[in-house]
XYZ file of C-alpha atoms in Angstrom:
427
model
C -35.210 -17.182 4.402
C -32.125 -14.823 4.471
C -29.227 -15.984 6.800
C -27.024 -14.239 9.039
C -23.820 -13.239 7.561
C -21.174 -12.310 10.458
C -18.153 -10.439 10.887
C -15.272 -12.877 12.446
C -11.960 -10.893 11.941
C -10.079 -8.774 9.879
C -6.756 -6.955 9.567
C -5.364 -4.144 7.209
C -2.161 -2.794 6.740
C -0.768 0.431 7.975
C -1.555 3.445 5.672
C 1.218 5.048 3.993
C 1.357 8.654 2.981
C 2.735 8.609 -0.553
C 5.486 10.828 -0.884
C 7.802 11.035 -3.915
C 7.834 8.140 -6.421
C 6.099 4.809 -6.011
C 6.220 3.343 -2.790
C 7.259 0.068 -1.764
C 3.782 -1.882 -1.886
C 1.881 -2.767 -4.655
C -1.760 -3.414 -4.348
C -1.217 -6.688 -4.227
C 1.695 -6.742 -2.073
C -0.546 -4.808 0.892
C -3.020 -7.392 0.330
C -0.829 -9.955 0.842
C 1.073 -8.343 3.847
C -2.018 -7.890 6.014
C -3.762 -11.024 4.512
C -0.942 -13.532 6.139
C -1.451 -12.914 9.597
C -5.194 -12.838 9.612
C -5.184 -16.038 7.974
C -2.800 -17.729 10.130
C -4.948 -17.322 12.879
C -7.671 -18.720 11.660
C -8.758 -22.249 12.800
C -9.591 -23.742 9.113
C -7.746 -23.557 6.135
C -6.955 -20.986 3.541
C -8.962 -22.901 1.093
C -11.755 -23.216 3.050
C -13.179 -20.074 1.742
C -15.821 -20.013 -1.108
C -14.532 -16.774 -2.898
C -11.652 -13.929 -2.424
C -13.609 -10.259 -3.368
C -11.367 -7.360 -3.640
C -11.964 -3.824 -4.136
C -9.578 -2.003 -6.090
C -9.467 1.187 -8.286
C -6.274 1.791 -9.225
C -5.510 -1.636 -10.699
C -1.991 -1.913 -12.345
C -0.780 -3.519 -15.398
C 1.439 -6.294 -13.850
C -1.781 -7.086 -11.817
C -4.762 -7.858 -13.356
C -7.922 -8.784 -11.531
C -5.624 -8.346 -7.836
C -8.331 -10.697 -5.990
C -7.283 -13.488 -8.118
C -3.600 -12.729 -7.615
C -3.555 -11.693 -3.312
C -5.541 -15.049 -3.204
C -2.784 -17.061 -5.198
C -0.028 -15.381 -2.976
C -2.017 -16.481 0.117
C -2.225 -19.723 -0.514
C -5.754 -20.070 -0.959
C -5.607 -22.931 -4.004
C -6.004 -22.525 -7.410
C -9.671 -23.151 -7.687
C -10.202 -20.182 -5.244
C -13.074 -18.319 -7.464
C -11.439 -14.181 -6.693
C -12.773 -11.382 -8.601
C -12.102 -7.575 -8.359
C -14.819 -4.541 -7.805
C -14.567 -1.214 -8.636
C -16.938 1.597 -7.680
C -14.254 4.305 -6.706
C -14.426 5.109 -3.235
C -17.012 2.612 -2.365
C -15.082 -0.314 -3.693
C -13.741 -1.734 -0.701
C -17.572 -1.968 1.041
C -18.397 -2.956 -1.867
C -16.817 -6.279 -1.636
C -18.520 -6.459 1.734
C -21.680 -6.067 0.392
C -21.304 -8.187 -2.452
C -20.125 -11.066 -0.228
C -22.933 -10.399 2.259
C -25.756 -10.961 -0.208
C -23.803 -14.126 -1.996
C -23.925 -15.652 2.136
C -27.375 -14.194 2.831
C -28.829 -16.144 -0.257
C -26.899 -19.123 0.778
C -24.604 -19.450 -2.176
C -21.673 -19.264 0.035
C -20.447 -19.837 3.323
C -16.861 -17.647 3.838
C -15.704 -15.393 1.864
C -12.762 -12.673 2.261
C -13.813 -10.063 1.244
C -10.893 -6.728 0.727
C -9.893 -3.230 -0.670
C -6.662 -2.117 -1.724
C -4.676 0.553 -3.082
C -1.844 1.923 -3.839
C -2.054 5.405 -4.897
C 1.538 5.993 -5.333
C 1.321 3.521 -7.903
C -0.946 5.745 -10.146
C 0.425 5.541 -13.192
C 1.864 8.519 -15.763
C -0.294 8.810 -18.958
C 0.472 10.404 -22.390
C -1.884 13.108 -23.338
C -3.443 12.209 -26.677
C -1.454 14.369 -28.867
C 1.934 12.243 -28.161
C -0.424 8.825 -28.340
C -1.083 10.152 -32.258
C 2.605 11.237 -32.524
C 3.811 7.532 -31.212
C 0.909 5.709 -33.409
C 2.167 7.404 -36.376
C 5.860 6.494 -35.957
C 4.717 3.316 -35.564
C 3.051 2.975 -38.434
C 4.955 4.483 -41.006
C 6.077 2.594 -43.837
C 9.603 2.759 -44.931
C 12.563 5.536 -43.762
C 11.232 8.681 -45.294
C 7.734 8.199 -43.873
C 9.405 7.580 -40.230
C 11.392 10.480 -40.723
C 8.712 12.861 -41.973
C 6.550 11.286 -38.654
C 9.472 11.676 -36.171
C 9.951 15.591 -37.233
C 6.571 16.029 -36.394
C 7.182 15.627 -32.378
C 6.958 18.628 -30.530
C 7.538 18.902 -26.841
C 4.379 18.999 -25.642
C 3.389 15.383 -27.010
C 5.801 14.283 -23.917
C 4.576 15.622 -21.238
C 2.954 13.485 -19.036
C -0.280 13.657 -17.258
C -0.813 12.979 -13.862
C -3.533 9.677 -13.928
C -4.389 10.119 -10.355
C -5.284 13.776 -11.212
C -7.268 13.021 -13.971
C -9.161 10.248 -11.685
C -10.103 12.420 -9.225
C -11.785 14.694 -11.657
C -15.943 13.786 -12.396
C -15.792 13.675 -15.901
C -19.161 14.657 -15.903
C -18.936 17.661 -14.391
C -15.459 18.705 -15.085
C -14.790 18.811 -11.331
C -13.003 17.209 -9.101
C -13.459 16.055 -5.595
C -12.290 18.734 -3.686
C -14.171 21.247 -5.883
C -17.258 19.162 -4.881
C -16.451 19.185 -1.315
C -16.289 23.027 -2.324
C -20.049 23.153 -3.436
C -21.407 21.299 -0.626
C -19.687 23.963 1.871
C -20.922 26.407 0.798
C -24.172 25.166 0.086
C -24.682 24.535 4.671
C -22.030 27.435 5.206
C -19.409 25.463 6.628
C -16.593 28.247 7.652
C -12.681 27.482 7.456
C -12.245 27.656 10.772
C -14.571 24.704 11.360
C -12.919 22.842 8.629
C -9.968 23.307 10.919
C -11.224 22.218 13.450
C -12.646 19.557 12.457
C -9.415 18.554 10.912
C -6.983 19.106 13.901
C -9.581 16.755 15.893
C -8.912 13.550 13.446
C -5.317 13.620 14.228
C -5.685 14.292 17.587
C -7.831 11.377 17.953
C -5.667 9.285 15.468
C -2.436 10.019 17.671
C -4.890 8.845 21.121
C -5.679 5.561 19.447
C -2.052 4.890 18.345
C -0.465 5.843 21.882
C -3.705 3.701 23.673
C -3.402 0.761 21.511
C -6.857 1.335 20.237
C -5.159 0.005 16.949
C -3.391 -3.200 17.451
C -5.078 -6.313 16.289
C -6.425 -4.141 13.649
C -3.225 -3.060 11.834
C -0.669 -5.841 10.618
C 2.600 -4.688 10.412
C 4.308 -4.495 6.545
C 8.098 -5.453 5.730
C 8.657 -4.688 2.154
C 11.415 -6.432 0.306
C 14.123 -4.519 1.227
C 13.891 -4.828 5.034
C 11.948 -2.167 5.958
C 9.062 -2.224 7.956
C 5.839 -0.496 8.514
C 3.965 -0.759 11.893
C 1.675 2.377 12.245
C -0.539 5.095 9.702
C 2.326 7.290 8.800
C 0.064 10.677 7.699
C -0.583 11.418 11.135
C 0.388 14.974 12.663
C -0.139 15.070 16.367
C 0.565 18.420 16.590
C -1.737 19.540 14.283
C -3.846 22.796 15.652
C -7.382 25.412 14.032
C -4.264 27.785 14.409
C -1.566 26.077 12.477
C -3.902 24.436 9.635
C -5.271 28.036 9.352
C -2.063 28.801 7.513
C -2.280 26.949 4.688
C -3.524 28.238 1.072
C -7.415 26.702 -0.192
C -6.118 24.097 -3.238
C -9.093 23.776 -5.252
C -10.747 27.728 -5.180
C -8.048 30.287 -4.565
C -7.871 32.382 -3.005
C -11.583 32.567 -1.098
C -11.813 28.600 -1.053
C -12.235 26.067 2.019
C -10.642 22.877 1.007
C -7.146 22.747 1.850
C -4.399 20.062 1.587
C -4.212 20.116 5.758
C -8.240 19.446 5.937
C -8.326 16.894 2.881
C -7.750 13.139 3.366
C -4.675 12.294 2.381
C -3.237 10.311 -0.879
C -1.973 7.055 0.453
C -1.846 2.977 0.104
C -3.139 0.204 1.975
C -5.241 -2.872 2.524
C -7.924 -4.433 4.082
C -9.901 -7.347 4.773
C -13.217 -8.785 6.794
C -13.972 -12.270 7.343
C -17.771 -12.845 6.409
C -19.412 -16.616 7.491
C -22.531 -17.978 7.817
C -23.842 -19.543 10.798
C -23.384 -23.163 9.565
C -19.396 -21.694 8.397
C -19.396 -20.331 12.296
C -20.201 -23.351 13.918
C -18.104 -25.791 11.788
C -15.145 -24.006 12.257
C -16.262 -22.617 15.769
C -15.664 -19.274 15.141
C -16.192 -16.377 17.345
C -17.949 -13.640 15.482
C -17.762 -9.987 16.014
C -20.627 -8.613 14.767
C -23.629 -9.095 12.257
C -24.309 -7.140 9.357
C -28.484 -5.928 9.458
C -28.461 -4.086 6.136
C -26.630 -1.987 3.394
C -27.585 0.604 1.407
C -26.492 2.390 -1.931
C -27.779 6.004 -2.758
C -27.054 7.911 -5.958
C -27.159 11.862 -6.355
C -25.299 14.900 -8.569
C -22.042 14.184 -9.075
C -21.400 17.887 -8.401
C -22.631 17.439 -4.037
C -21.184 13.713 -3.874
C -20.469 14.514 -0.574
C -23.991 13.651 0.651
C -23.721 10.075 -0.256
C -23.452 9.650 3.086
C -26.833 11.326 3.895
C -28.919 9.899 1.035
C -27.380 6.178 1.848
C -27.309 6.198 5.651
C -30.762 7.943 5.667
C -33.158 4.933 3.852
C -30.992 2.523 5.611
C -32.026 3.727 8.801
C -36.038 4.218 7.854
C -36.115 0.992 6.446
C -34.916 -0.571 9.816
C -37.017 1.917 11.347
C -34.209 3.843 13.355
C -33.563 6.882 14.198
C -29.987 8.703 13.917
C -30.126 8.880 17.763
C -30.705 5.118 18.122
C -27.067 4.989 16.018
C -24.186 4.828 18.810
C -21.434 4.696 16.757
C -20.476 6.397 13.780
C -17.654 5.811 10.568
C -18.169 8.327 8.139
C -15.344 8.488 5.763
C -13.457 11.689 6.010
C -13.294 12.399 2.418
C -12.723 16.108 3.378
C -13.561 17.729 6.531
C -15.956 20.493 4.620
C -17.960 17.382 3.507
C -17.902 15.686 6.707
C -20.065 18.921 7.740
C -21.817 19.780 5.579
C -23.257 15.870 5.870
C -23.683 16.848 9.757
C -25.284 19.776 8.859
C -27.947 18.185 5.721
C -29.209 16.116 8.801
C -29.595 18.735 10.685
C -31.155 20.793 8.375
C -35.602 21.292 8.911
C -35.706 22.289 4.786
C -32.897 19.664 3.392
C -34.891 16.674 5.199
C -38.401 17.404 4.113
C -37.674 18.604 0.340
C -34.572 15.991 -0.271
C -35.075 13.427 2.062
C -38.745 13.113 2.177
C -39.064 13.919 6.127
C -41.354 14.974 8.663
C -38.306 17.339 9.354
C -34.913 17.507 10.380
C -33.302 13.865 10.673
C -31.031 15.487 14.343
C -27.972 15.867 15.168
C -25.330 13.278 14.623
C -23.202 13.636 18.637
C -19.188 14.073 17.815
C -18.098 11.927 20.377
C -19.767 8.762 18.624
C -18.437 9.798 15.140
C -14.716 8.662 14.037
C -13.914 8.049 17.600
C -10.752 7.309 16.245
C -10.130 9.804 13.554
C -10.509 8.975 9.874
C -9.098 9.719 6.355
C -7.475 13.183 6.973
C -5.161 11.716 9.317
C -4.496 8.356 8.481
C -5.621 8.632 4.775
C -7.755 7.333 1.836
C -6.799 4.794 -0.305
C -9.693 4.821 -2.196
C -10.512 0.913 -2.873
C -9.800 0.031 0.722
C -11.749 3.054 2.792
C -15.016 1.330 2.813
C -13.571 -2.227 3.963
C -11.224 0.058 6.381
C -14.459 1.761 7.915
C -16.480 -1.400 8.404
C -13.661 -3.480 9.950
C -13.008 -0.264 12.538
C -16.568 0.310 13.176
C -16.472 -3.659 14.250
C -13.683 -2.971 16.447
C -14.172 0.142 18.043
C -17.913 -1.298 19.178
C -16.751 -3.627 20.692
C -14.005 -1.797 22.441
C -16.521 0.908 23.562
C -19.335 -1.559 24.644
C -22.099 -0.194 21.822
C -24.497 -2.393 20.023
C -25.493 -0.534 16.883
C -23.501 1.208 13.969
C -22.918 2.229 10.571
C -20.729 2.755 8.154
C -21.105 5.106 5.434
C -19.049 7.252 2.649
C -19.307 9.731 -0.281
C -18.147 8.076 -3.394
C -16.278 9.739 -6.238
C -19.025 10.343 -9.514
C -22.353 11.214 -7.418
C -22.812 8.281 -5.049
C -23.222 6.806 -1.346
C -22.993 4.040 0.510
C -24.206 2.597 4.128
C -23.865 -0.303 6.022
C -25.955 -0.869 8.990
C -23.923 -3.144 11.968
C -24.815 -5.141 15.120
C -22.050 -6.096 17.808
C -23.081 -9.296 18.963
């Protein structure tokens, strides 16, 4: 029979809005920085865990499989079994998921399970032209040759191309994610103005949970090596307004386009981790857990509308648990970009969308505002890609319990034409 697999704790780091030049966390570092506290309050030992899982996209050279490294810098023993996942912006649930079936099956008891990034990291790469130019300096054979090959350089074999850029671009469909969020606005008619809106609302609410407190046992504070420290998500504009985000030009489709950099999420680093156990792991180590996790879901679709991975995901989730969206009472859907957001709202709200896509009697309802992102989301704190879905999951946890509600999910839009859902129980 299938186990329980609980929630206990978790922490993540503050978000950081990347700003010019790398910033002062590596993925590995933010692991580390919010991985210390939560494990020194734990009752049991670092090495009582059966595996470290980490989600991480933007992996960098000096860090190879991060899991195994963040669980080597915690302490965790050198026969901690740690492996990295990657399935863009679903990696960080990912390692949720992945440790929740490994418990479920009983093949493990505890397991940490993470996402990280640091975007600011993203490296520089050579377009191919200079990678030709460079191979064939390298290889020529005596002066003349390396002469001949180094006249052959022109300038545009050095110039650099943005990796990040070139990441957030479906190489399928030649577009990239804010040209999606494009398609599936226009395909509900979601207006600018609501983007706005919608926009100016996630910092508000942001800005209420960091003035309430809503946030602390959630985010760890981060000293980086030089002194400095980090105590809060740093993207957040309180004093953001429909009227003042109105101003700004659409990036992606100029000049007629929605998406703009004020109602995007925003390029930033951070961490997080969950705490899954088992029963037997909860009352060995008497544990107080947070919340159970009912069931998961992953959902695949044209990379061209990947913003409706939350609708195809979330959607069989909640028929196969026979649930409604109304019987949902709390909401994280990862604000990938406040078009998408909507036009997700809008799909479930839709008579025609939910009998010809989703195989309904007819339109799913509407999902109620006030129990989705009760504290804001990605546009105002941010979206480090491989940590959003652990980030959603361990704040869904959290605000439950702070608001008193038994049922929720967690769901996102992931990067290449995919979606994923988690179903969760406060108990």
């Amino acid at each position: 029979m299938a186990r329980p697999v609980f929630i206990v704790d978790g922490s993540r780091t503050p978000f950081l809005k990347a700003r010019s030049g790398p910033g002062p966390f590596t993925p590995v570092d933010l692991a580390v920085q919010c991985g210390r506290p939560l494990l020194a309050r734990q009752p049991f030992s670092p090495d009582d865990f059966d595996q470290v899982i980490l989600g991480c996209v933007n992996v960098i050279a000096d860090e190879m499989n991060p899991a195994r490294v963040a669980a080597l810098r915690l302490g965790m023993g050198e026969d901690m079994v740690a492996f990295t996942v990657q399935i863009n912006c679903g990696s960080g649930m990912q390692s949720i998921d992945t440790a929740y079936r490994y418990i479920r099956e009983g093949h493990a008891d505890m397991i940490l399970a993470g996402g990280t990034e640091a975007l600011s990291h993203a490296p520089l790469v050579w377009p191919n032209s200079g990678v030709r130019w460079f191979a064939g300096l390298a290889t020529a054979k005596g002066v003349a040759a390396k002469l001949a090959a180094a006249f052959k350089l022109r300038p545009r074999y050095l110039k650099p191309i943005i990796g990040l850029e070139r990441g957030l671009t479906d190489p399928v469909t030649d577009l990239n994610m804010g040209q999606t969020a494009e398609v599936v606005g226009h395909l509900f008619g979601i207006t600018r103005a609501q983007s706005d809106a919608y926009a100016a609302e996630s910092h508000r609410r942001l800005a209420h949970a960091q003035a309430e407190g809503f946030l602390r046992g959630e985010v760890e504070t981060a000293f980086s090596r030089d002194g400095k420290f980090f105590d809060h998500d740093d993207g957040v504009r309180p004093d953001s307004t429909a009227e003042s985000l109105a101003k700004l030009k659409p990036v992606f489709e100029r000049p007629w386009g929605q998406v703009t950099a004020g109602n995007s999420s925003q390029i930033t680093d951070g961490a997080s981790w969950v705490i899954l156990a088992s029963d037997a792991a909860v009352a060995k180590h008497k544990l107080e857990p947070k919340a159970v996790i009912v069931d998961s879901h992953w959902a695949a679709l044209d990379p061209s509308i990947m913003g409706l991975g939350p609708v195809m995901s979330a959607t069989p989730l909640l028929q196969r648990n026979d649930l409604t969206i109304k019987d949902v009472e709390t909401w994280e859907l990862n604000e990938a970009f406040a078009t998408q957001v909507l036009g997700c709202l809008a799909a479930w709200n839709d008579d025609t969308f939910c009998r010809e896509i989703l195989g309904l009697d007819g339109a799913a309802g509407e999902i109620d505002r006030e129990r989705l992102n009760v504290d804001g989301g990605a546009i105002s704190l941010g979206h480090p890609v491989g940590t959003s879905g652990n980030r959603i999951v361990l704040h869904l946890v959290n605000a439950m319990k702070r608001l008193g509600t038994r049922r929720g999910v967690a769901t996102e839009c992931i990067g290449g034409g995919l979606g994923g859902a988690m179903l969760i129980e406060a108990v």
